[in-house]
Amino acid sequence: MLNQSPSLDPVFHALADPTRRVMVERLTQGPASVSELARPLDMSLSAVMQHLQVLESTGLVTSHKEGRVRTCRIEPMVLQSAEDWIARTRAQWERRLDRLAEFLADESDGERSK
Amino acid sequence: MLNQSPSLDPVFHALADPTRRVMVERLTQGPASVSELARPLDMSLSAVMQHLQVLESTGLVTSHKEGRVRTCRIEPMVLQSAEDWIARTRAQWERRLDRLAEFLADESDGERSK
């Protein structure tokens, strides 16, 4: 059985929503309060909080409350784990293409030398 | 509002399941029949077919039936679109870190020249 990474499940699930991707993109520019995260989004603060909870449950985002302001930050290592899986998987496919190209080149050489 | 890519939703959703990731990993090694995809997985052929339908609905995988055998292939460009989004998002965060480092270095120089 190939390697399975259960911890990637919630990360890819979190990224499967355009609102949550917008929140992640915003946080790459620096920490933001929940109100700042909500500003470009056409939804209630409580809906934004629900998306934030999904992001926090994966570890993609952490938040810290001081007084009445909750400040959110991105955790790029978690994003990196998802990128690594995709990059590794695509690299496997490219290696296969390279082997296929080599095989076809050898075949072609073999035909010419007959 | 930041850029939203609705077509990424089903791709990330498809990748949020470990069985589907194993199927994608297998297909990077070359085309496979549904039986070959099912072999390392502890589940029925019909369960594998359901996962295959999710993968096909995203365009990540295509399949073609000849006689009684359905052969599946990966479509790496779709995988690339998900990788591109993550890489772009992480790069934004790294650029911000660089700007922060430059700012702190300038501040430190300013303090020293006082």
JSON list of C-alpha atoms in Angstrom, two decimals:
[
{"chain": "A", "resi": 1, "resn": "MET", "atom": "CA", "xyz": [0.00, 0.00, 0.00]},
{"chain": "A", "resi": 2, "resn": "LEU", "atom": "CA", "xyz": [1.30, 3.42, -0.86]},
{"chain": "A", "resi": 3, "resn": "ASN", "atom": "CA", "xyz": [1.96, 5.97, 1.83]},
{"chain": "A", "resi": 4, "resn": "GLN", "atom": "CA", "xyz": [-1.17, 7.56, 3.27]},
{"chain": "A", "resi": 5, "resn": "SER", "atom": "CA", "xyz": [-1.04, 10.85, 5.19]},
{"chain": "A", "resi": 6, "resn": "PRO", "atom": "CA", "xyz": [-4.22, 11.28, 7.23]},
{"chain": "A", "resi": 7, "resn": "SER", "atom": "CA", "xyz": [-3.08, 14.71, 8.43]},
{"chain": "A", "resi": 8, "resn": "LEU", "atom": "CA", "xyz": [-3.35, 16.00, 4.85]},
{"chain": "A", "resi": 9, "resn": "ASP", "atom": "CA", "xyz": [-7.10, 15.22, 4.77]},
{"chain": "A", "resi": 10, "resn": "PRO", "atom": "CA", "xyz": [-8.20, 18.26, 6.82]},
{"chain": "A", "resi": 11, "resn": "VAL", "atom": "CA", "xyz": [-5.68, 20.54, 5.09]},
{"chain": "A", "resi": 12, "resn": "PHE", "atom": "CA", "xyz": [-6.97, 19.73, 1.59]},
{"chain": "A", "resi": 13, "resn": "HIS", "atom": "CA", "xyz": [-10.55, 19.88, 2.95]},
{"chain": "A", "resi": 14, "resn": "ALA", "atom": "CA", "xyz": [-9.88, 23.36, 4.36]},
{"chain": "A", "resi": 15, "resn": "LEU", "atom": "CA", "xyz": [-8.42, 24.51, 1.02]},
{"chain": "A", "resi": 16, "resn": "ALA", "atom": "CA", "xyz": [-11.46, 23.17, -0.89]},
{"chain": "A", "resi": 17, "resn": "ASP", "atom": "CA", "xyz": [-13.44, 26.32, -0.07]},
{"chain": "A", "resi": 18, "resn": "PRO", "atom": "CA", "xyz": [-12.85, 29.64, -1.91]},
{"chain": "A", "resi": 19, "resn": "THR", "atom": "CA", "xyz": [-13.61, 31.75, 1.18]},
{"chain": "A", "resi": 20, "resn": "ARG", "atom": "CA", "xyz": [-11.04, 29.89, 3.24]},
{"chain": "A", "resi": 21, "resn": "ARG", "atom": "CA", "xyz": [-8.47, 30.24, 0.43]},
{"chain": "A", "resi": 22, "resn": "VAL", "atom": "CA", "xyz": [-9.11, 34.01, 0.39]},
{"chain": "A", "resi": 23, "resn": "MET", "atom": "CA", "xyz": [-8.55, 34.08, 4.17]},
{"chain": "A", "resi": 24, "resn": "VAL", "atom": "CA", "xyz": [-5.28, 32.13, 3.80]},
{"chain": "A", "resi": 25, "resn": "GLU", "atom": "CA", "xyz": [-4.16, 34.46, 0.98]},
{"chain": "A", "resi": 26, "resn": "ARG", "atom": "CA", "xyz": [-4.91, 37.50, 3.17]},
{"chain": "A", "resi": 27, "resn": "LEU", "atom": "CA", "xyz": [-2.93, 36.05, 6.07]},
{"chain": "A", "resi": 28, "resn": "THR", "atom": "CA", "xyz": [0.15, 35.53, 3.88]},
{"chain": "A", "resi": 29, "resn": "GLN", "atom": "CA", "xyz": [0.35, 39.35, 3.87]},
{"chain": "A", "resi": 30, "resn": "GLY", "atom": "CA", "xyz": [0.53, 39.45, 7.66]},
{"chain": "A", "resi": 31, "resn": "PRO", "atom": "CA", "xyz": [-1.56, 38.83, 10.79]},
{"chain": "A", "resi": 32, "resn": "ALA", "atom": "CA", "xyz": [-5.16, 40.09, 10.66]},
{"chain": "A", "resi": 33, "resn": "SER", "atom": "CA", "xyz": [-8.10, 40.47, 13.01]},
{"chain": "A", "resi": 34, "resn": "VAL", "atom": "CA", "xyz": [-11.33, 38.60, 12.29]},
{"chain": "A", "resi": 35, "resn": "SER", "atom": "CA", "xyz": [-12.91, 41.91, 11.17]},
{"chain": "A", "resi": 36, "resn": "GLU", "atom": "CA", "xyz": [-10.04, 42.49, 8.73]},
{"chain": "A", "resi": 37, "resn": "LEU", "atom": "CA", "xyz": [-10.43, 38.96, 7.39]},
{"chain": "A", "resi": 38, "resn": "ALA", "atom": "CA", "xyz": [-14.18, 39.53, 6.97]},
{"chain": "A", "resi": 39, "resn": "ARG", "atom": "CA", "xyz": [-13.83, 42.91, 5.18]},
{"chain": "A", "resi": 40, "resn": "PRO", "atom": "CA", "xyz": [-13.43, 41.61, 1.57]},
{"chain": "A", "resi": 41, "resn": "LEU", "atom": "CA", "xyz": [-15.92, 38.78, 2.14]},
{"chain": "A", "resi": 42, "resn": "ASP", "atom": "CA", "xyz": [-19.65, 39.16, 1.60]},
{"chain": "A", "resi": 43, "resn": "MET", "atom": "CA", "xyz": [-20.69, 37.29, 4.77]},
{"chain": "A", "resi": 44, "resn": "SER", "atom": "CA", "xyz": [-21.43, 37.70, 8.46]},
{"chain": "A", "resi": 45, "resn": "LEU", "atom": "CA", "xyz": [-18.72, 37.71, 11.13]},
{"chain": "A", "resi": 46, "resn": "SER", "atom": "CA", "xyz": [-20.14, 34.46, 12.53]},
{"chain": "A", "resi": 47, "resn": "ALA", "atom": "CA", "xyz": [-19.79, 32.77, 9.11]},
{"chain": "A", "resi": 48, "resn": "VAL", "atom": "CA", "xyz": [-16.19, 34.01, 8.95]},
{"chain": "A", "resi": 49, "resn": "MET", "atom": "CA", "xyz": [-15.62, 32.62, 12.46]},
{"chain": "A", "resi": 50, "resn": "GLN", "atom": "CA", "xyz": [-16.88, 29.21, 11.30]},
{"chain": "A", "resi": 51, "resn": "HIS", "atom": "CA", "xyz": [-14.42, 29.20, 8.40]},
{"chain": "A", "resi": 52, "resn": "LEU", "atom": "CA", "xyz": [-11.70, 30.31, 10.81]},
{"chain": "A", "resi": 53, "resn": "GLN", "atom": "CA", "xyz": [-12.49, 27.35, 13.06]},
{"chain": "A", "resi": 54, "resn": "VAL", "atom": "CA", "xyz": [-12.02, 24.96, 10.12]},
{"chain": "A", "resi": 55, "resn": "LEU", "atom": "CA", "xyz": [-8.67, 26.60, 9.29]},
{"chain": "A", "resi": 56, "resn": "GLU", "atom": "CA", "xyz": [-7.56, 26.47, 12.93]},
{"chain": "A", "resi": 57, "resn": "SER", "atom": "CA", "xyz": [-8.56, 22.81, 13.31]},
{"chain": "A", "resi": 58, "resn": "THR", "atom": "CA", "xyz": [-6.06, 21.93, 10.54]},
{"chain": "A", "resi": 59, "resn": "GLY", "atom": "CA", "xyz": [-3.26, 24.02, 12.04]},
{"chain": "A", "resi": 60, "resn": "LEU", "atom": "CA", "xyz": [-3.12, 26.17, 8.86]},
{"chain": "A", "resi": 61, "resn": "VAL", "atom": "CA", "xyz": [-4.06, 29.21, 10.94]},
{"chain": "A", "resi": 62, "resn": "THR", "atom": "CA", "xyz": [-3.61, 30.07, 14.61]},
{"chain": "A", "resi": 63, "resn": "SER", "atom": "CA", "xyz": [-5.36, 32.87, 16.47]},
{"chain": "A", "resi": 64, "resn": "HIS", "atom": "CA", "xyz": [-4.88, 34.69, 19.74]},
{"chain": "A", "resi": 65, "resn": "LYS", "atom": "CA", "xyz": [-7.44, 36.85, 21.54]},
{"chain": "A", "resi": 66, "resn": "GLU", "atom": "CA", "xyz": [-6.35, 40.02, 23.33]},
{"chain": "A", "resi": 67, "resn": "GLY", "atom": "CA", "xyz": [-9.18, 42.02, 24.82]},
{"chain": "A", "resi": 68, "resn": "ARG", "atom": "CA", "xyz": [-11.92, 41.96, 22.22]},
{"chain": "A", "resi": 69, "resn": "VAL", "atom": "CA", "xyz": [-9.66, 41.48, 19.22]},
{"chain": "A", "resi": 70, "resn": "ARG", "atom": "CA", "xyz": [-8.78, 38.03, 17.87]},
{"chain": "A", "resi": 71, "resn": "THR", "atom": "CA", "xyz": [-5.63, 38.16, 15.72]},
{"chain": "A", "resi": 72, "resn": "CYS", "atom": "CA", "xyz": [-5.03, 35.39, 13.18]},
{"chain": "A", "resi": 73, "resn": "ARG", "atom": "CA", "xyz": [-1.75, 34.19, 11.73]},
{"chain": "A", "resi": 74, "resn": "ILE", "atom": "CA", "xyz": [-0.85, 31.67, 9.03]},
{"chain": "A", "resi": 75, "resn": "GLU", "atom": "CA", "xyz": [1.30, 28.60, 9.78]},
{"chain": "A", "resi": 76, "resn": "PRO", "atom": "CA", "xyz": [3.14, 28.11, 6.47]},
{"chain": "A", "resi": 77, "resn": "MET", "atom": "CA", "xyz": [4.63, 24.72, 7.39]},
{"chain": "A", "resi": 78, "resn": "VAL", "atom": "CA", "xyz": [1.15, 23.18, 7.17]},
{"chain": "A", "resi": 79, "resn": "LEU", "atom": "CA", "xyz": [0.65, 24.71, 3.72]},
{"chain": "A", "resi": 80, "resn": "GLN", "atom": "CA", "xyz": [4.07, 23.33, 2.78]},
{"chain": "A", "resi": 81, "resn": "SER", "atom": "CA", "xyz": [3.01, 19.76, 3.67]},
{"chain": "A", "resi": 82, "resn": "ALA", "atom": "CA", "xyz": [0.17, 19.93, 1.12]},
{"chain": "A", "resi": 83, "resn": "GLU", "atom": "CA", "xyz": [2.47, 21.47, -1.51]},
{"chain": "A", "resi": 84, "resn": "ASP", "atom": "CA", "xyz": [5.08, 18.77, -0.85]},
{"chain": "A", "resi": 85, "resn": "TRP", "atom": "CA", "xyz": [2.58, 15.97, -1.44]},
{"chain": "A", "resi": 86, "resn": "ILE", "atom": "CA", "xyz": [1.44, 17.43, -4.77]},
{"chain": "A", "resi": 87, "resn": "ALA", "atom": "CA", "xyz": [4.99, 18.24, -5.91]},
{"chain": "A", "resi": 88, "resn": "ARG", "atom": "CA", "xyz": [6.18, 14.70, -5.03]},
{"chain": "A", "resi": 89, "resn": "THR", "atom": "CA", "xyz": [3.24, 13.14, -6.82]},
{"chain": "A", "resi": 90, "resn": "ARG", "atom": "CA", "xyz": [3.74, 15.25, -9.95]},
{"chain": "A", "resi": 91, "resn": "ALA", "atom": "CA", "xyz": [7.49, 14.50, -9.91]},
{"chain": "A", "resi": 92, "resn": "GLN", "atom": "CA", "xyz": [6.72, 10.74, -9.93]},
{"chain": "A", "resi": 93, "resn": "TRP", "atom": "CA", "xyz": [4.62, 11.28, -13.06]},
{"chain": "A", "resi": 94, "resn": "GLU", "atom": "CA", "xyz": [7.38, 13.32, -14.73]},
{"chain": "A", "resi": 95, "resn": "ARG", "atom": "CA", "xyz": [9.96, 10.60, -13.95]},
{"chain": "A", "resi": 96, "resn": "ARG", "atom": "CA", "xyz": [7.65, 8.10, -15.62]},
{"chain": "A", "resi": 97, "resn": "LEU", "atom": "CA", "xyz": [7.41, 10.35, -18.71]},
{"chain": "A", "resi": 98, "resn": "ASP", "atom": "CA", "xyz": [11.23, 10.58, -18.80]},
{"chain": "A", "resi": 99, "resn": "ARG", "atom": "CA", "xyz": [11.55, 6.77, -18.64]},
{"chain": "A", "resi": 100, "resn": "LEU", "atom": "CA", "xyz": [8.95, 6.47, -21.41]},
{"chain": "A", "resi": 101, "resn": "ALA", "atom": "CA", "xyz": [10.87, 8.96, -23.58]},
{"chain": "A", "resi": 102, "resn": "GLU", "atom": "CA", "xyz": [14.14, 7.02, -22.99]},
{"chain": "A", "resi": 103, "resn": "PHE", "atom": "CA", "xyz": [12.42, 3.75, -23.88]},
{"chain": "A", "resi": 104, "resn": "LEU", "atom": "CA", "xyz": [11.02, 5.21, -27.11]},
{"chain": "A", "resi": 105, "resn": "ALA", "atom": "CA", "xyz": [14.43, 6.69, -28.02]},
{"chain": "A", "resi": 106, "resn": "ASP", "atom": "CA", "xyz": [16.10, 3.27, -27.46]},
{"chain": "A", "resi": 107, "resn": "GLU", "atom": "CA", "xyz": [13.43, 1.57, -29.55]},
{"chain": "A", "resi": 108, "resn": "SER", "atom": "CA", "xyz": [13.98, 4.09, -32.33]},
{"chain": "A", "resi": 109, "resn": "ASP", "atom": "CA", "xyz": [17.78, 3.54, -32.22]},
{"chain": "A", "resi": 110, "resn": "GLY", "atom": "CA", "xyz": [17.18, -0.21, -32.35]},
{"chain": "A", "resi": 111, "resn": "GLU", "atom": "CA", "xyz": [15.00, 0.16, -35.45]},
{"chain": "A", "resi": 112, "resn": "ARG", "atom": "CA", "xyz": [17.61, 2.32, -37.23]},
{"chain": "A", "resi": 113, "resn": "SER", "atom": "CA", "xyz": [20.48, -0.10, -36.53]},
{"chain": "A", "resi": 114, "resn": "LYS", "atom": "CA", "xyz": [18.59, -3.04, -38.06]},
{"chain": "B", "resi": 1, "resn": "MET", "atom": "CA", "xyz": [-11.52, 40.97, -3.05]},
{"chain": "B", "resi": 2, "resn": "LEU", "atom": "CA", "xyz": [-8.68, 38.58, -3.70]},
{"chain": "B", "resi": 3, "resn": "ASN", "atom": "CA", "xyz": [-8.77, 36.16, -6.59]},
{"chain": "B", "resi": 4, "resn": "GLN", "atom": "CA", "xyz": [-11.08, 33.17, -6.09]},
{"chain": "B", "resi": 5, "resn": "SER", "atom": "CA", "xyz": [-10.71, 30.01, -8.19]},
{"chain": "B", "resi": 6, "resn": "PRO", "atom": "CA", "xyz": [-13.90, 27.95, -7.96]},
{"chain": "B", "resi": 7, "resn": "SER", "atom": "CA", "xyz": [-12.37, 25.20, -10.11]},
{"chain": "B", "resi": 8, "resn": "LEU", "atom": "CA", "xyz": [-9.87, 24.46, -7.35]},
{"chain": "B", "resi": 9, "resn": "ASP", "atom": "CA", "xyz": [-12.69, 23.56, -4.93]},
{"chain": "B", "resi": 10, "resn": "PRO", "atom": "CA", "xyz": [-13.37, 20.06, -6.35]},
{"chain": "B", "resi": 11, "resn": "VAL", "atom": "CA", "xyz": [-9.64, 19.39, -6.84]},
{"chain": "B", "resi": 12, "resn": "PHE", "atom": "CA", "xyz": [-8.78, 20.09, -3.18]},
{"chain": "B", "resi": 13, "resn": "HIS", "atom": "CA", "xyz": [-11.94, 18.21, -2.14]},
{"chain": "B", "resi": 14, "resn": "ALA", "atom": "CA", "xyz": [-10.83, 15.18, -4.19]},
{"chain": "B", "resi": 15, "resn": "LEU", "atom": "CA", "xyz": [-7.36, 15.29, -2.60]},
{"chain": "B", "resi": 16, "resn": "ALA", "atom": "CA", "xyz": [-8.85, 15.47, 0.92]},
{"chain": "B", "resi": 17, "resn": "ASP", "atom": "CA", "xyz": [-9.31, 11.69, 0.97]},
{"chain": "B", "resi": 18, "resn": "PRO", "atom": "CA", "xyz": [-6.40, 9.28, 1.57]},
{"chain": "B", "resi": 19, "resn": "THR", "atom": "CA", "xyz": [-7.85, 6.59, -0.73]},
{"chain": "B", "resi": 20, "resn": "ARG", "atom": "CA", "xyz": [-8.14, 9.04, -3.60]},
{"chain": "B", "resi": 21, "resn": "ARG", "atom": "CA", "xyz": [-4.57, 10.26, -2.98]},
{"chain": "B", "resi": 22, "resn": "VAL", "atom": "CA", "xyz": [-3.35, 6.64, -3.15]},
{"chain": "B", "resi": 23, "resn": "MET", "atom": "CA", "xyz": [-5.21, 6.24, -6.47]},
{"chain": "B", "resi": 24, "resn": "VAL", "atom": "CA", "xyz": [-3.62, 9.44, -7.83]},
{"chain": "B", "resi": 25, "resn": "GLU", "atom": "CA", "xyz": [-0.17, 8.28, -6.64]},
{"chain": "B", "resi": 26, "resn": "ARG", "atom": "CA", "xyz": [-0.68, 4.91, -8.37]},
{"chain": "B", "resi": 27, "resn": "LEU", "atom": "CA", "xyz": [-1.69, 6.63, -11.62]},
{"chain": "B", "resi": 28, "resn": "THR", "atom": "CA", "xyz": [1.49, 8.72, -11.66]},
{"chain": "B", "resi": 29, "resn": "GLN", "atom": "CA", "xyz": [3.28, 5.41, -12.36]},
{"chain": "B", "resi": 30, "resn": "GLY", "atom": "CA", "xyz": [1.17, 4.82, -15.47]},
{"chain": "B", "resi": 31, "resn": "PRO", "atom": "CA", "xyz": [-2.39, 3.99, -16.59]},
{"chain": "B", "resi": 32, "resn": "ALA", "atom": "CA", "xyz": [-4.22, 1.36, -14.53]},
{"chain": "B", "resi": 33, "resn": "SER", "atom": "CA", "xyz": [-7.45, -0.61, -14.68]},
{"chain": "B", "resi": 34, "resn": "VAL", "atom": "CA", "xyz": [-10.00, -0.22, -11.90]},
{"chain": "B", "resi": 35, "resn": "SER", "atom": "CA", "xyz": [-8.97, -3.67, -10.56]},
{"chain": "B", "resi": 36, "resn": "GLU", "atom": "CA", "xyz": [-5.32, -2.60, -10.45]},
{"chain": "B", "resi": 37, "resn": "LEU", "atom": "CA", "xyz": [-6.31, 0.60, -8.62]},
{"chain": "B", "resi": 38, "resn": "ALA", "atom": "CA", "xyz": [-8.35, -1.46, -6.14]},
{"chain": "B", "resi": 39, "resn": "ARG", "atom": "CA", "xyz": [-5.60, -4.03, -5.45]},
{"chain": "B", "resi": 40, "resn": "PRO", "atom": "CA", "xyz": [-3.72, -2.17, -2.65]},
{"chain": "B", "resi": 41, "resn": "LEU", "atom": "CA", "xyz": [-6.96, -0.80, -1.19]},
{"chain": "B", "resi": 42, "resn": "ASP", "atom": "CA", "xyz": [-9.01, -2.65, 1.39]},
{"chain": "B", "resi": 43, "resn": "MET", "atom": "CA", "xyz": [-12.40, -1.91, -0.18]},
{"chain": "B", "resi": 44, "resn": "SER", "atom": "CA", "xyz": [-14.94, -3.15, -2.71]},
{"chain": "B", "resi": 45, "resn": "LEU", "atom": "CA", "xyz": [-14.69, -2.42, -6.43]},
{"chain": "B", "resi": 46, "resn": "SER", "atom": "CA", "xyz": [-17.88, -0.34, -6.18]},
{"chain": "B", "resi": 47, "resn": "ALA", "atom": "CA", "xyz": [-16.33, 1.83, -3.44]},
{"chain": "B", "resi": 48, "resn": "VAL", "atom": "CA", "xyz": [-13.26, 2.30, -5.65]},
{"chain": "B", "resi": 49, "resn": "MET", "atom": "CA", "xyz": [-15.58, 3.25, -8.56]},
{"chain": "B", "resi": 50, "resn": "GLN", "atom": "CA", "xyz": [-17.20, 5.92, -6.37]},
{"chain": "B", "resi": 51, "resn": "HIS", "atom": "CA", "xyz": [-13.80, 7.42, -5.54]},
{"chain": "B", "resi": 52, "resn": "LEU", "atom": "CA", "xyz": [-12.92, 7.23, -9.24]},
{"chain": "B", "resi": 53, "resn": "GLN", "atom": "CA", "xyz": [-16.08, 9.19, -10.10]},
{"chain": "B", "resi": 54, "resn": "VAL", "atom": "CA", "xyz": [-15.03, 11.97, -7.68]},
{"chain": "B", "resi": 55, "resn": "LEU", "atom": "CA", "xyz": [-11.56, 12.07, -9.28]},
{"chain": "B", "resi": 56, "resn": "GLU", "atom": "CA", "xyz": [-13.04, 12.10, -12.80]},
{"chain": "B", "resi": 57, "resn": "SER", "atom": "CA", "xyz": [-15.52, 14.87, -11.94]},
{"chain": "B", "resi": 58, "resn": "THR", "atom": "CA", "xyz": [-12.54, 17.15, -11.12]},
{"chain": "B", "resi": 59, "resn": "GLY", "atom": "CA", "xyz": [-10.65, 16.27, -14.30]},
{"chain": "B", "resi": 60, "resn": "LEU", "atom": "CA", "xyz": [-7.74, 14.91, -12.20]},
{"chain": "B", "resi": 61, "resn": "VAL", "atom": "CA", "xyz": [-8.31, 11.46, -13.74]},
{"chain": "B", "resi": 62, "resn": "THR", "atom": "CA", "xyz": [-9.83, 10.34, -17.03]},
{"chain": "B", "resi": 63, "resn": "SER", "atom": "CA", "xyz": [-10.93, 6.80, -17.87]},
{"chain": "B", "resi": 64, "resn": "HIS", "atom": "CA", "xyz": [-11.78, 4.87, -21.03]},
{"chain": "B", "resi": 65, "resn": "LYS", "atom": "CA", "xyz": [-13.66, 1.58, -21.24]},
{"chain": "B", "resi": 66, "resn": "GLU", "atom": "CA", "xyz": [-12.64, -1.04, -23.76]},
{"chain": "B", "resi": 67, "resn": "GLY", "atom": "CA", "xyz": [-14.59, -4.27, -23.55]},
{"chain": "B", "resi": 68, "resn": "ARG", "atom": "CA", "xyz": [-14.91, -4.99, -19.85]},
{"chain": "B", "resi": 69, "resn": "VAL", "atom": "CA", "xyz": [-11.79, -3.12, -18.78]},
{"chain": "B", "resi": 70, "resn": "ARG", "atom": "CA", "xyz": [-11.86, 0.54, -17.73]},
{"chain": "B", "resi": 71, "resn": "THR", "atom": "CA", "xyz": [-8.39, 2.10, -17.94]},
{"chain": "B", "resi": 72, "resn": "CYS", "atom": "CA", "xyz": [-7.65, 5.20, -15.86]},
{"chain": "B", "resi": 73, "resn": "ARG", "atom": "CA", "xyz": [-5.08, 7.91, -16.50]},
{"chain": "B", "resi": 74, "resn": "ILE", "atom": "CA", "xyz": [-3.94, 10.94, -14.54]},
{"chain": "B", "resi": 75, "resn": "GLU", "atom": "CA", "xyz": [-4.24, 14.48, -15.93]},
{"chain": "B", "resi": 76, "resn": "PRO", "atom": "CA", "xyz": [-1.24, 16.22, -14.33]},
{"chain": "B", "resi": 77, "resn": "MET", "atom": "CA", "xyz": [-2.23, 19.74, -15.44]},
{"chain": "B", "resi": 78, "resn": "VAL", "atom": "CA", "xyz": [-5.13, 19.65, -12.96]},
{"chain": "B", "resi": 79, "resn": "LEU", "atom": "CA", "xyz": [-2.75, 18.60, -10.18]},
{"chain": "B", "resi": 80, "resn": "GLN", "atom": "CA", "xyz": [-0.46, 21.43, -11.27]},
{"chain": "B", "resi": 81, "resn": "SER", "atom": "CA", "xyz": [-3.24, 24.02, -10.80]},
{"chain": "B", "resi": 82, "resn": "ALA", "atom": "CA", "xyz": [-3.57, 23.05, -7.12]},
{"chain": "B", "resi": 83, "resn": "GLU", "atom": "CA", "xyz": [0.21, 23.05, -6.66]},
{"chain": "B", "resi": 84, "resn": "ASP", "atom": "CA", "xyz": [0.44, 26.48, -8.33]},
{"chain": "B", "resi": 85, "resn": "TRP", "atom": "CA", "xyz": [-2.11, 27.99, -5.94]},
{"chain": "B", "resi": 86, "resn": "ILE", "atom": "CA", "xyz": [-0.26, 26.70, -2.85]},
{"chain": "B", "resi": 87, "resn": "ALA", "atom": "CA", "xyz": [3.17, 27.69, -4.20]},
{"chain": "B", "resi": 88, "resn": "ARG", "atom": "CA", "xyz": [1.94, 31.21, -5.07]},
{"chain": "B", "resi": 89, "resn": "THR", "atom": "CA", "xyz": [0.34, 31.62, -1.65]},
{"chain": "B", "resi": 90, "resn": "ARG", "atom": "CA", "xyz": [3.46, 30.43, 0.18]},
{"chain": "B", "resi": 91, "resn": "ALA", "atom": "CA", "xyz": [5.65, 32.70, -1.98]},
{"chain": "B", "resi": 92, "resn": "GLN", "atom": "CA", "xyz": [3.53, 35.72, -0.92]},
{"chain": "B", "resi": 93, "resn": "TRP", "atom": "CA", "xyz": [4.20, 34.82, 2.70]},
{"chain": "B", "resi": 94, "resn": "GLU", "atom": "CA", "xyz": [7.94, 34.46, 2.07]},
{"chain": "B", "resi": 95, "resn": "ARG", "atom": "CA", "xyz": [8.05, 37.87, 0.32]},
{"chain": "B", "resi": 96, "resn": "ARG", "atom": "CA", "xyz": [6.42, 39.37, 3.39]},
{"chain": "B", "resi": 97, "resn": "LEU", "atom": "CA", "xyz": [9.06, 37.75, 5.63]},
{"chain": "B", "resi": 98, "resn": "ASP", "atom": "CA", "xyz": [11.80, 39.19, 3.39]},
{"chain": "B", "resi": 99, "resn": "ARG", "atom": "CA", "xyz": [10.28, 42.69, 3.63]},
{"chain": "B", "resi": 100, "resn": "LEU", "atom": "CA", "xyz": [10.04, 42.28, 7.42]},
{"chain": "B", "resi": 101, "resn": "ALA", "atom": "CA", "xyz": [13.70, 41.21, 7.61]},
{"chain": "B", "resi": 102, "resn": "GLU", "atom": "CA", "xyz": [14.74, 44.23, 5.48]},
{"chain": "B", "resi": 103, "resn": "PHE", "atom": "CA", "xyz": [12.70, 46.56, 7.69]},
{"chain": "B", "resi": 104, "resn": "LEU", "atom": "CA", "xyz": [14.29, 45.16, 10.86]},
{"chain": "B", "resi": 105, "resn": "ALA", "atom": "CA", "xyz": [17.80, 45.43, 9.32]},
{"chain": "B", "resi": 106, "resn": "ASP", "atom": "CA", "xyz": [17.13, 49.10, 8.38]},
{"chain": "B", "resi": 107, "resn": "GLU", "atom": "CA", "xyz": [15.83, 49.82, 11.88]},
{"chain": "B", "resi": 108, "resn": "SER", "atom": "CA", "xyz": [18.91, 48.21, 13.37]},
{"chain": "B", "resi": 109, "resn": "ASP", "atom": "CA", "xyz": [21.21, 50.31, 11.09]},
{"chain": "B", "resi": 110, "resn": "GLY", "atom": "CA", "xyz": [19.29, 53.43, 12.09]},
{"chain": "B", "resi": 111, "resn": "GLU", "atom": "CA", "xyz": [19.78, 52.68, 15.78]},
{"chain": "B", "resi": 112, "resn": "ARG", "atom": "CA", "xyz": [23.53, 52.12, 15.31]},
{"chain": "B", "resi": 113, "resn": "SER", "atom": "CA", "xyz": [24.05, 55.41, 13.42]},
{"chain": "B", "resi": 114, "resn": "LYS", "atom": "CA", "xyz": [22.39, 57.46, 16.18]}
]
